Short mmCIF file of C-alpha atoms in Angstrom, two decimals:
data_model
loop_
_atom_site.label_atom_id
_atom_site.label_comp_id
_atom_site.label_asym_id
_atom_site.label_seq_id
_atom_site.Cartn_x
_atom_site.Cartn_y
_atom_site.Cartn_z
CA UNK M 1 -6.96 -29.74 27.24
CA UNK M 2 -5.00 -32.08 27.25
CA UNK M 3 -3.04 -30.54 23.95
CA UNK M 4 -3.27 -27.05 25.51
CA UNK M 5 -1.34 -28.07 29.13
CA UNK M 6 0.90 -29.72 27.01
CA UNK M 7 1.91 -25.91 25.72
CA UNK M 8 1.88 -24.71 28.88
CA UNK M 9 4.33 -27.28 29.78
CA UNK M 10 7.06 -27.48 27.26
CA UNK M 11 6.18 -23.57 27.54
CA UNK M 12 7.43 -23.65 31.32
CA UNK M 13 10.47 -25.24 30.69
CA UNK M 14 11.41 -23.29 27.35
CA UNK M 15 10.95 -20.88 30.16
CA UNK M 16 12.72 -21.27 32.43
CA UNK M 17 16.05 -23.02 30.20
CA UNK M 18 16.86 -19.39 29.31
CA UNK M 19 15.68 -17.84 31.76
CA UNK M 20 12.81 -15.66 32.36
CA UNK M 21 10.15 -16.33 35.33
CA UNK M 22 6.42 -15.71 34.45
CA UNK M 23 5.54 -12.00 36.04
CA UNK M 24 2.74 -11.25 38.66
CA UNK M 25 -0.19 -8.77 37.13
CA UNK M 26 0.34 -7.01 39.21
CA UNK M 27 4.10 -5.67 37.66
CA UNK M 28 3.55 -5.11 35.02
CA UNK M 29 2.81 -2.05 34.43
CA UNK M 30 5.75 -0.86 32.08
CA UNK M 31 4.91 -3.74 30.32
CA UNK M 32 0.83 -2.11 29.91
CA UNK M 33 1.99 0.59 28.06
CA UNK M 34 1.07 1.20 24.69
CA UNK M 35 4.63 2.13 23.14
CA UNK M 36 5.17 -1.95 24.85
CA UNK M 37 3.76 -3.14 22.57
CA UNK M 38 4.22 -5.33 19.03
CA UNK M 39 2.49 -3.75 15.90
CA UNK M 40 1.81 -1.31 18.57
CA UNK M 41 0.42 1.30 15.42
CA UNK M 42 -1.48 -1.42 12.86
CA UNK M 43 -2.34 1.44 10.03
CA UNK M 44 0.76 2.64 10.16
CA UNK M 45 1.90 -1.08 10.01
CA UNK M 46 -0.01 -1.56 7.09
CA UNK M 47 0.82 1.13 5.09
CA UNK M 48 4.88 1.02 5.16
CA UNK M 49 4.50 -2.95 4.99
CA UNK M 50 2.76 -2.28 1.52
CA UNK M 51 5.15 0.54 0.42
CA UNK M 52 8.31 -1.85 0.93
CA UNK M 53 6.79 -5.45 0.49
CA UNK M 54 6.79 -4.08 -3.24
CA UNK M 55 9.96 -2.49 -3.26
CA UNK M 56 11.60 -5.56 -1.76
CA UNK M 57 12.17 -8.97 -2.98
CA UNK M 58 10.70 -9.86 0.79
CA UNK M 59 8.37 -10.09 2.48
CA UNK M 60 6.42 -11.80 5.51
CA UNK M 61 7.69 -13.63 9.22
CA UNK M 62 6.17 -10.17 11.86
CA UNK M 63 3.12 -12.36 12.54
CA UNK M 64 0.96 -10.62 15.10
CA UNK M 65 0.94 -6.95 15.86
CA UNK M 66 -0.48 -7.33 18.88
CA UNK M 67 0.83 -10.67 21.50
CA UNK M 68 -1.62 -9.12 24.47
CA UNK M 69 1.31 -9.80 26.85
CA UNK M 70 2.46 -8.14 29.69
CA UNK M 71 -2.04 -6.25 29.34
CA UNK M 72 -4.89 -7.05 32.18
CA UNK A 1 6.00 -4.17 -10.14
CA UNK A 2 2.89 -3.50 -9.99
CA UNK A 3 1.48 -7.50 -9.51
CA UNK A 4 3.72 -8.14 -6.13
CA UNK A 5 2.27 -4.38 -4.60
CA UNK A 6 -1.16 -6.02 -5.05
CA UNK A 7 -0.29 -9.19 -3.57
CA UNK A 8 1.52 -8.05 -0.71
CA UNK A 9 0.18 -5.22 0.31
CA UNK A 10 -3.72 -7.37 0.59
CA UNK A 11 -1.24 -10.71 2.69
CA UNK A 12 -0.34 -7.71 4.48
CA UNK A 13 -3.90 -5.81 5.31
CA UNK A 14 -5.03 -9.16 6.43
CA UNK A 15 -2.21 -10.51 8.39
CA UNK A 16 -2.76 -6.48 10.89
CA UNK A 17 -6.18 -6.23 10.91
CA UNK A 18 -6.17 -9.17 12.26
CA UNK A 19 -3.49 -9.84 14.84
CA UNK A 20 -4.95 -6.22 15.58
CA UNK A 21 -4.82 -5.74 19.53
CA UNK A 22 -8.77 -6.35 20.61
CA UNK A 23 -9.29 -2.07 21.44
CA UNK A 24 -11.77 -1.88 24.98
CA UNK A 25 -12.68 1.27 22.38
CA UNK A 26 -14.85 2.08 19.47
CA UNK A 27 -12.06 3.10 17.56
CA UNK A 28 -12.22 5.17 13.77
CA UNK A 29 -8.54 6.08 12.17
CA UNK A 30 -8.23 8.55 8.93
CA UNK A 31 -4.87 8.43 7.74
CA UNK A 32 -2.92 9.32 4.67
CA UNK A 33 0.45 8.97 3.76
CA UNK A 34 2.60 10.64 0.50
CA UNK A 35 4.66 8.55 -1.44
CA UNK A 36 7.27 10.12 -3.26
CA UNK A 37 10.40 9.68 -4.56
CA UNK A 38 13.52 10.23 -7.70
CA UNK A 39 12.11 7.97 -9.58
CA UNK A 40 9.20 10.23 -10.44
CA UNK A 41 7.37 8.26 -9.05
CA UNK A 42 4.19 9.31 -5.92
CA UNK A 43 1.46 7.39 -4.65
CA UNK A 44 -1.28 8.59 -2.21
CA UNK A 45 -2.08 6.27 -0.37
CA UNK A 46 -5.48 7.30 2.08
CA UNK A 47 -6.60 4.91 4.76
CA UNK A 48 -10.19 5.29 6.38
CA UNK A 49 -10.36 2.86 9.43
CA UNK A 50 -13.63 2.05 12.39
CA UNK A 51 -13.75 -0.56 14.73
CA UNK A 52 -16.81 -1.44 16.87
CA UNK A 53 -17.10 -3.42 19.88
CA UNK A 54 -20.33 -5.31 19.00
CA UNK A 55 -21.41 -8.02 21.74
CA UNK A 56 -19.78 -9.17 25.03
CA UNK A 57 -16.34 -9.75 23.30
CA UNK A 58 -16.47 -8.81 19.28
CA UNK A 59 -15.05 -7.63 16.93
CA UNK A 60 -16.61 -5.36 14.05
CA UNK A 61 -14.28 -3.72 11.76
CA UNK A 62 -14.27 -2.45 8.23
CA UNK A 63 -11.54 -0.94 6.30
CA UNK A 64 -10.98 1.61 3.55
CA UNK A 65 -7.18 2.22 1.29
CA UNK A 66 -6.95 3.97 -2.54
CA UNK A 67 -3.08 4.22 -3.62
CA UNK A 68 -3.32 7.16 -6.37
CA UNK A 69 -0.28 6.23 -8.99
CA UNK A 70 1.35 8.30 -10.42
CA UNK A 71 4.53 7.29 -11.89
CA UNK A 72 7.41 7.75 -14.42
CA UNK A 73 10.10 5.56 -13.09
CA UNK A 74 11.94 3.60 -15.32
CA UNK A 75 9.86 0.40 -15.55
CA UNK A 76 6.87 2.52 -17.08
CA UNK A 77 9.14 4.54 -19.74
CA UNK A 78 11.24 1.48 -20.31
CA UNK A 79 8.26 0.11 -21.72
CA UNK A 80 7.76 2.92 -23.72
CA UNK A 81 4.97 4.62 -22.32
CA UNK A 82 5.80 8.61 -21.05
CA UNK A 83 3.78 8.61 -17.05
CA UNK A 84 1.20 6.21 -15.75
CA UNK A 85 -1.72 6.54 -13.92
CA UNK A 86 -3.95 4.20 -11.75
CA UNK A 87 -6.52 3.41 -9.31
CA UNK A 88 -6.88 0.77 -6.55
CA UNK A 89 -8.96 0.26 -3.66
CA UNK A 90 -9.13 -1.78 -1.69
CA UNK A 91 -12.06 -2.59 1.22
CA UNK A 92 -11.23 -4.99 4.22
CA UNK A 93 -13.91 -6.57 6.95
CA UNK A 94 -12.75 -8.49 9.47
CA UNK A 95 -14.51 -9.73 13.12
CA UNK A 96 -12.54 -11.03 15.78
CA UNK A 97 -14.66 -13.03 19.35
CA UNK A 98 -12.17 -13.09 22.70
CA UNK A 99 -13.61 -16.15 24.33
CA UNK A 100 -11.38 -16.42 27.54
CA UNK A 101 -7.70 -16.28 27.21
CA UNK A 102 -8.77 -17.70 23.71
CA UNK A 103 -8.59 -14.67 20.35
CA UNK A 104 -10.25 -15.53 16.54
CA UNK A 105 -10.33 -13.93 14.16
CA UNK A 106 -11.46 -13.20 10.14
CA UNK A 107 -11.38 -11.74 7.80
CA UNK A 108 -11.87 -11.41 3.93
CA UNK A 109 -10.39 -8.37 1.27
CA UNK A 110 -10.90 -7.43 -1.82
CA UNK A 111 -8.89 -4.94 -3.86
CA UNK A 112 -8.98 -4.32 -7.15
CA UNK A 113 -7.16 -1.57 -9.91
CA UNK A 114 -7.85 -1.57 -13.41
CA UNK A 115 -5.68 -4.35 -14.38
CA UNK A 116 -5.42 -6.10 -11.20
CA UNK A 117 -7.99 -7.71 -8.75
CA UNK A 118 -7.47 -9.92 -6.03
CA UNK A 119 -9.82 -11.59 -3.05
CA UNK A 120 -8.16 -12.67 0.18
CA UNK A 121 -9.71 -14.88 2.91
CA UNK A 122 -7.21 -15.09 6.67
CA UNK A 123 -8.63 -16.88 9.62
CA UNK A 124 -6.38 -16.81 12.65
CA UNK A 125 -6.36 -17.95 16.88
CA UNK A 126 -4.54 -16.36 18.83
CA UNK A 127 -4.24 -17.66 22.25
CA UNK A 128 -3.16 -15.87 25.97
CA UNK A 129 -1.00 -19.04 27.79
CA UNK A 130 0.23 -19.10 31.45
CA UNK A 131 -1.21 -16.13 33.10
CA UNK A 132 -0.57 -13.93 30.30
CA UNK A 133 3.33 -13.58 30.18
CA UNK A 134 3.06 -15.49 27.24
CA UNK A 135 0.59 -15.71 24.05
CA UNK A 136 0.61 -17.88 21.07
CA UNK A 137 -0.83 -17.39 18.13
CA UNK A 138 -1.42 -18.52 14.20
CA UNK A 139 -2.92 -17.99 11.32
CA UNK A 140 -3.73 -19.02 7.11
CA UNK A 141 -4.35 -16.68 3.89
CA UNK A 142 -5.74 -17.28 0.56
CA UNK A 143 -4.79 -15.21 -1.64
CA UNK A 144 -7.11 -15.39 -5.01
CA UNK A 145 -5.48 -13.33 -7.83
CA UNK A 146 -6.35 -12.90 -11.00
CA UNK A 147 -3.71 -10.60 -13.26
CA UNK A 148 -4.71 -8.46 -16.15
CA UNK A 149 -3.22 -6.31 -19.04
CA UNK A 150 -3.99 -2.87 -19.38
CA UNK A 151 -5.44 -2.18 -22.98
CA UNK A 152 -5.43 -6.12 -24.08
CA UNK A 153 -9.24 -7.70 -22.27
CA UNK A 154 -7.54 -10.95 -24.11
CA UNK A 155 -4.46 -11.12 -21.25
CA UNK A 156 -6.03 -12.69 -17.39
CA UNK A 157 -3.59 -14.99 -15.31
CA UNK A 158 -3.69 -16.85 -12.40
CA UNK A 159 -1.62 -16.33 -9.16
CA UNK A 160 -2.65 -18.09 -6.24
CA UNK A 161 -0.71 -17.41 -2.38
CA UNK A 162 -1.44 -19.15 1.01
CA UNK A 163 0.69 -17.99 3.28
CA UNK A 164 1.15 -19.33 7.33
CA UNK A 165 2.01 -17.44 9.82
CA UNK A 166 2.82 -18.24 13.17
CA UNK A 167 4.55 -15.47 16.93
CA UNK A 168 5.65 -16.45 19.72
CA UNK A 169 5.21 -13.05 22.76
CA UNK A 170 7.30 -13.73 25.58
CA UNK A 171 7.44 -11.87 28.51
CA UNK A 172 10.59 -11.42 29.64
CA UNK A 173 10.84 -9.25 32.16
CA UNK A 174 8.35 -6.92 34.36
CA UNK A 175 9.67 -4.20 32.15
CA UNK A 176 10.85 -6.57 28.62
CA UNK A 177 8.85 -8.30 26.07
CA UNK A 178 10.09 -10.32 23.63
CA UNK A 179 8.35 -12.16 20.23
CA UNK A 180 9.01 -15.19 17.88
CA UNK A 181 7.99 -14.55 14.62
CA UNK A 182 7.70 -17.13 11.22
CA UNK A 183 5.65 -17.49 8.18
CA UNK A 184 5.39 -19.95 5.56
CA UNK A 185 4.56 -18.88 1.59
CA UNK A 186 3.35 -20.76 -1.87
CA UNK A 187 3.06 -18.62 -4.12
CA UNK A 188 1.79 -19.94 -7.53
CA UNK A 189 0.50 -18.58 -10.88
CA UNK A 190 2.20 -15.92 -12.88
CA UNK A 191 4.46 -13.90 -11.26
CA UNK A 192 6.19 -11.40 -13.58
CA UNK A 193 5.08 -8.70 -15.40
CA UNK A 194 3.40 -7.73 -18.16
CA UNK A 195 4.10 -5.04 -18.51
CA UNK A 196 7.93 -5.60 -18.56
CA UNK A 197 10.53 -6.22 -21.59
CA UNK A 198 14.01 -8.12 -21.22
CA UNK A 199 16.30 -7.19 -23.80
CA UNK A 200 18.76 -10.00 -24.81
CA UNK A 201 22.58 -8.87 -25.84
CA UNK A 202 24.23 -11.07 -27.26
CA UNK A 203 25.10 -10.85 -30.82
CA UNK A 204 21.23 -9.40 -32.61
CA UNK A 205 19.51 -7.72 -30.23
CA UNK A 206 15.94 -8.40 -29.23
CA UNK A 207 12.99 -8.49 -26.63
CA UNK A 208 11.56 -10.82 -24.74
CA UNK A 209 8.75 -10.81 -22.69
CA UNK A 210 9.73 -11.67 -18.87
CA UNK A 211 9.38 -14.96 -17.81
CA UNK A 212 9.34 -16.10 -13.76
CA UNK A 213 9.21 -19.29 -12.85
CA UNK A 214 5.19 -20.13 -11.85
CA UNK A 215 6.05 -20.81 -8.01
CA UNK A 216 7.71 -19.87 -5.47
CA UNK A 217 8.40 -20.44 -1.67
CA UNK A 218 9.31 -17.98 1.25
CA UNK A 219 10.01 -18.80 4.39
CA UNK A 220 10.74 -15.50 6.99
CA UNK A 221 11.25 -15.30 10.36
CA UNK A 222 12.14 -12.92 13.60
CA UNK A 223 13.50 -12.08 16.76
CA UNK A 224 12.17 -8.49 17.93
CA UNK A 225 12.85 -7.58 21.36
CA UNK A 226 11.03 -4.18 23.61
CA UNK A 227 12.31 -2.80 26.94
CA UNK A 228 11.50 -0.69 28.68
CA UNK A 229 13.91 2.24 29.82
CA UNK A 230 14.21 5.23 31.56
CA UNK A 231 11.19 7.52 33.12
CA UNK A 232 8.50 6.29 29.84
CA UNK A 233 10.60 5.43 27.09
CA UNK A 234 11.34 2.22 25.08
CA UNK A 235 13.89 0.55 23.12
CA UNK A 236 12.43 -2.30 20.42
CA UNK A 237 14.95 -3.66 18.20
CA UNK A 238 14.24 -6.44 15.75
CA UNK A 239 15.64 -8.93 13.37
CA UNK A 240 14.33 -10.91 10.06
CA UNK A 241 15.74 -13.86 8.06
CA UNK A 242 14.05 -14.33 4.05
CA UNK A 243 14.98 -17.21 2.06
CA UNK A 244 13.60 -18.15 -1.32
CA UNK A 245 14.06 -21.09 -3.77
CA UNK A 246 14.52 -17.80 -5.97
CA UNK A 247 17.36 -17.70 -4.61
CA UNK A 248 17.03 -14.14 -2.68
CA UNK A 249 18.33 -14.05 0.93
CA UNK A 250 17.53 -10.75 2.38
CA UNK A 251 18.16 -9.80 6.70
CA UNK A 252 16.52 -6.76 7.60
CA UNK A 253 17.28 -4.58 11.00
CA UNK A 254 15.05 -2.19 13.40
CA UNK A 255 15.34 0.16 16.12
CA UNK A 256 12.50 1.94 17.71
CA UNK A 257 13.15 4.65 19.89
CA UNK A 258 9.84 5.93 21.58
CA UNK A 259 9.79 8.35 24.46
CA UNK A 260 6.64 9.52 26.25
CA UNK A 261 6.12 12.98 27.13
CA UNK A 262 3.29 14.55 29.39
CA UNK A 263 0.47 13.90 26.37
CA UNK A 264 2.56 13.54 23.70
CA UNK A 265 5.17 10.35 22.60
CA UNK A 266 8.27 10.72 20.17
CA UNK A 267 9.55 7.84 17.68
CA UNK A 268 12.40 7.90 15.79
CA UNK A 269 13.53 4.33 13.93
CA UNK A 270 15.53 3.30 12.02
CA UNK A 271 15.89 -0.03 9.02
CA UNK A 272 18.55 -1.88 7.02
CA UNK A 273 17.05 -4.28 4.86
CA UNK A 274 19.97 -6.60 2.52
CA UNK A 275 18.96 -8.79 -0.24
CA UNK A 276 20.57 -11.19 -1.89
CA UNK A 277 19.93 -10.99 -6.61
CA UNK A 278 17.69 -14.09 -7.81
CA UNK A 279 19.67 -16.83 -9.24
CA UNK A 280 18.39 -16.14 -12.87
CA UNK A 281 17.90 -12.52 -12.19
CA UNK A 282 21.19 -10.95 -14.52
CA UNK A 283 21.53 -7.01 -15.65
CA UNK A 284 22.61 -8.56 -18.60
CA UNK A 285 21.92 -11.70 -20.89
CA UNK A 286 23.64 -12.89 -23.76
CA UNK A 287 21.10 -15.27 -24.88
CA UNK A 288 17.87 -16.64 -23.81
CA UNK A 289 17.10 -19.83 -20.84
CA UNK A 290 14.07 -20.09 -18.85
CA UNK A 291 13.19 -17.54 -16.80
CA UNK A 292 14.75 -13.93 -17.51
CA UNK A 293 13.11 -11.14 -15.63
CA UNK A 294 14.19 -6.36 -15.38
CA UNK A 295 12.56 -6.53 -11.90
CA UNK A 296 14.92 -4.58 -9.45
CA UNK A 297 13.08 -5.94 -6.83
CA UNK A 298 15.20 -9.18 -7.19
CA UNK A 299 18.08 -7.59 -8.01
CA UNK A 300 21.26 -6.86 -5.41
CA UNK A 301 21.06 -3.71 -3.47
CA UNK A 302 20.55 -2.23 -0.03
CA UNK A 303 19.13 0.31 1.33
CA UNK A 304 17.84 2.56 5.11
CA UNK A 305 14.60 3.82 5.99
CA UNK A 306 14.66 6.19 9.34
CA UNK A 307 12.70 9.27 10.33
CA UNK A 308 10.26 10.50 12.84
CA UNK A 309 6.89 10.23 14.40
CA UNK A 310 4.64 12.39 16.59
CA UNK A 311 1.89 11.89 18.34
CA UNK A 312 -0.20 14.27 20.50
CA UNK A 313 -2.78 14.04 21.70
CA UNK A 314 -5.55 17.06 22.13
CA UNK A 315 -6.26 18.80 24.31
CA UNK A 316 -9.89 18.57 25.61
CA UNK A 317 -10.76 15.62 24.43
CA UNK A 318 -10.16 13.45 26.76
CA UNK A 319 -7.22 11.85 25.64
CA UNK A 320 -9.44 10.35 23.15
CA UNK A 321 -8.20 11.87 19.65
CA UNK A 322 -4.41 12.07 18.51
CA UNK A 323 -3.58 13.44 15.70
CA UNK A 324 0.13 12.21 14.14
CA UNK A 325 2.37 13.17 12.19
CA UNK A 326 5.29 11.47 10.01
CA UNK A 327 8.67 12.21 7.87
CA UNK A 328 10.18 8.76 6.96
CA UNK A 329 13.13 9.81 4.49
CA UNK A 330 14.46 5.93 2.30
CA UNK A 331 17.19 5.46 0.42
CA UNK A 332 18.18 1.84 -1.95
CA UNK A 333 21.22 2.02 -3.54
CA UNK A 334 20.77 -1.71 -6.99
CA UNK A 335 25.17 -3.47 -7.09
CA UNK A 336 23.74 -4.13 -10.45
CA UNK A 337 20.86 -3.14 -12.03
CA UNK A 338 21.04 -1.78 -15.23
CA UNK A 339 18.39 1.32 -15.47
CA UNK A 340 19.18 2.62 -12.02
CA UNK A 341 21.67 3.12 -9.12
CA UNK A 342 20.05 4.62 -6.35
CA UNK A 343 17.09 5.81 -5.32
CA UNK A 344 16.06 8.26 -3.29
CA UNK A 345 12.39 9.47 -1.58
CA UNK A 346 10.81 10.10 1.17
CA UNK A 347 7.23 8.72 2.54
CA UNK A 348 4.94 11.79 4.45
CA UNK A 349 1.86 10.48 6.57
CA UNK A 350 -0.84 12.63 9.06
CA UNK A 351 -3.27 11.32 10.77
CA UNK A 352 -5.76 11.62 13.01
CA UNK A 353 -6.88 8.02 15.59
CA UNK A 354 -10.54 8.72 17.30
CA UNK A 355 -11.81 6.81 20.28
CA UNK A 356 -14.55 6.60 21.26
#
């Protein structure tokens, strides 16, 4: 619990520093749309990255496909 | 080539399967992708996936992907074989459990072809914070691989891969989301191709088996932003920086425009990739050295990829069935690879998604 509060405080500090205000649930009409998801088609990403990483020296880094932000 | 294809592909599948957002409906997906290039390689990749909300907050998933490969590329021809064919199959089982603002996930993949076997296990944790304005996720994947050589039952080499990925997704405003993510990967074991030989040209010409270092540390960091624009469109952009201890530094830039109109979503995207060569890569080796390779994926090259995609919700399905079609064209230009100057090709895919 203490770690969770610490992380929340750290994120608040960083967010304030970069100028992003919390978005209220009723303001998330646009954020909740599928086109606003990172990696909204994980099956396509599976096939795409499979092809690209087999032909390029670099791989990884893209992390979470979902994110969860903006959902209700 | 196939060593990297299987290993990276399996890890990619594990991460994406585990990171896919929890869905409110059960879902069935069927897709097929066709890859063709002017290096005489064709790959057909059918994909089937099913996911089911099995209990409160719990989702079970299973998928199957295959690669049916036919190739007469320079990699194959330089190994005294005119054409190779291969069939790879991969099965995935996944589980995720949402508990309040926390999502736990785990998955396992088994992948096999005639000269390669791979086991992959993944665990992940995602946490919503600050009234769901922030999401933090972290995951770990272990990949245990056995590399074989077709026609040689005595050849077996092991390769183990540890991969840690983390992501921070942040709402920056009512129309903007950003994400910072990164990965650290440690590969230990056999990483060359058992089929590839390298010509040593100084004085008397001779060939030796490709030899890569047994260890590799790889770091990638990505910054991405997604902005809602106009009536119902989105602009997405991301940049990836990659570096490893083999000396490769790579940059990737992508941009996508998505437009919703009626029951359809149109997407146009473009991608640029550039990488420098590995420290031990040489277009021509004049003398034998510790590590020698003729792997073009370790050479200096750039690439572009782009094309449209259309998703259409089928009438009479109430929006639960979506048909999609995609065309991507790509071009690779190899700046110091002796056997191939460039590669031009396309990825074509069609698919059907049903939510029920």
